[in-house]
Amino acid sequence: MKSQIFAIYDSKTGAYMEPWFTPTTETAIRAFAHSCSDPAHPLGMDPADYGLFHIGTYDNDTATLTQIEPRHNLGLGIEHLKKPENEDQPQLDFEDEDKIINAGGTN
């Protein structure tokens, strides 16, 4: 089975953090987005300073590491900030609420 290898680049130090392994690019992006969206997490304090890179694969059947060249830039932390859960949900105003209540035939 192959795992994907990712590293976060810190533009303020000019270096990559320790790499980590995850099954898919999607799980890496999700973890990065959660960290960058959490204001209490170091990445969330300055999300524009960090970039996520796919740097390779690891095959645990053969213990083979394969580097990806060039590294695949998956974006800055600020690009992956999660929206509040209710941000995309439509909000009713009082006029709409009255229409819904009155549509039921009660006044």
Coordinates of C-alpha atoms in Angstrom, one line a residue:
M1 CA 0.0 0.0 0.0
K2 CA 1.3 3.5 -0.8
S3 CA 1.1 6.5 1.5
Q4 CA 1.5 10.0 0.3
I5 CA 4.1 12.3 1.9
F6 CA 3.5 15.9 2.6
A7 CA 5.5 18.8 4.1
I8 CA 4.5 22.3 5.1
Y9 CA 6.8 25.2 4.1
D10 CA 7.2 28.0 6.5
S11 CA 8.0 31.2 4.6
K12 CA 9.3 33.0 7.7
T13 CA 11.9 30.4 8.4
G14 CA 12.5 29.5 4.8
A15 CA 12.4 25.8 5.5
Y16 CA 10.1 22.8 5.4
M17 CA 8.6 21.3 8.6
E18 CA 9.0 17.6 9.2
P19 CA 7.1 15.5 6.6
W20 CA 4.1 13.4 7.4
F21 CA 2.4 10.5 5.8
T22 CA -1.3 10.1 4.9
P23 CA -3.3 7.9 2.5
T24 CA -4.5 10.6 0.1
T25 CA -4.0 14.2 -1.0
E26 CA -7.5 14.9 0.2
T27 CA -6.8 13.8 3.8
A28 CA -3.6 16.0 3.8
I29 CA -5.6 19.0 2.6
R30 CA -8.3 18.4 5.2
A31 CA -5.7 18.2 8.0
F32 CA -3.9 21.3 6.8
A33 CA -7.2 23.2 6.4
H34 CA -8.3 22.3 10.0
S35 CA -5.0 23.4 11.4
C36 CA -4.9 26.7 9.4
S37 CA -8.6 27.5 10.4
D38 CA -7.9 27.0 14.2
P39 CA -6.8 30.4 15.6
A40 CA -5.3 28.5 18.6
H41 CA -3.0 26.3 16.3
P42 CA 0.4 27.7 15.3
L43 CA -0.6 27.4 11.6
G44 CA -3.9 29.2 12.3
M45 CA -2.1 32.2 13.9
D46 CA -0.5 33.1 10.5
P47 CA -2.0 30.9 7.8
A48 CA -0.5 33.1 5.0
D49 CA 3.0 32.1 6.1
Y50 CA 2.5 28.4 5.4
G51 CA 2.2 26.3 2.2
L52 CA 1.3 22.6 1.8
F53 CA 3.5 20.5 -0.6
H54 CA 3.1 16.9 -1.8
I55 CA 6.7 15.7 -1.8
G56 CA 6.5 12.0 -2.4
T57 CA 5.2 8.5 -1.8
Y58 CA 6.0 5.7 0.5
D59 CA 5.3 2.0 -0.4
N60 CA 5.1 0.1 2.8
D61 CA 5.3 -3.3 0.9
T62 CA 8.8 -2.5 -0.4
A63 CA 9.9 0.3 2.0
T64 CA 10.5 2.5 -1.0
L65 CA 10.4 6.3 -0.8
T66 CA 9.8 8.1 -4.1
Q67 CA 10.4 11.8 -4.3
I68 CA 8.1 13.9 -6.5
E69 CA 10.0 16.4 -8.6
P70 CA 9.0 19.1 -8.8
R71 CA 7.1 19.2 -5.5
H72 CA 3.4 19.7 -6.0
N73 CA 2.3 23.0 -4.3
L74 CA -1.2 22.5 -2.9
G75 CA -1.6 26.2 -1.8
L76 CA -1.2 28.5 1.1
G77 CA -2.9 28.1 4.4
I78 CA -5.0 31.2 3.9
E79 CA -6.4 29.6 0.7
H80 CA -7.6 26.6 2.7
L81 CA -9.4 28.4 5.6
K82 CA -12.6 26.7 6.4
K83 CA -15.8 28.7 6.3
P84 CA -18.0 28.7 9.4
E85 CA -20.5 25.8 9.1
N86 CA -23.5 28.0 8.8
E87 CA -22.0 30.6 6.4
D88 CA -23.4 29.0 3.2
Q89 CA -26.9 28.4 4.7
P90 CA -29.5 30.9 3.7
Q91 CA -30.8 33.0 6.6
L92 CA -34.5 33.9 6.9
D93 CA -35.4 37.5 7.5
F94 CA -38.6 38.3 9.5
E95 CA -40.6 38.9 6.3
D96 CA -39.8 35.5 5.0
E97 CA -40.5 33.9 8.3
D98 CA -44.0 35.6 8.4
K99 CA -44.7 34.3 4.8
I100 CA -43.8 30.7 6.0
I101 CA -46.0 31.0 9.1
N102 CA -48.9 32.5 7.2
A103 CA -48.7 30.0 4.4
G104 CA -49.8 27.4 6.9
G105 CA -53.2 29.1 7.1
T106 CA -52.8 30.4 10.7
N107 CA -53.0 34.1 11.4

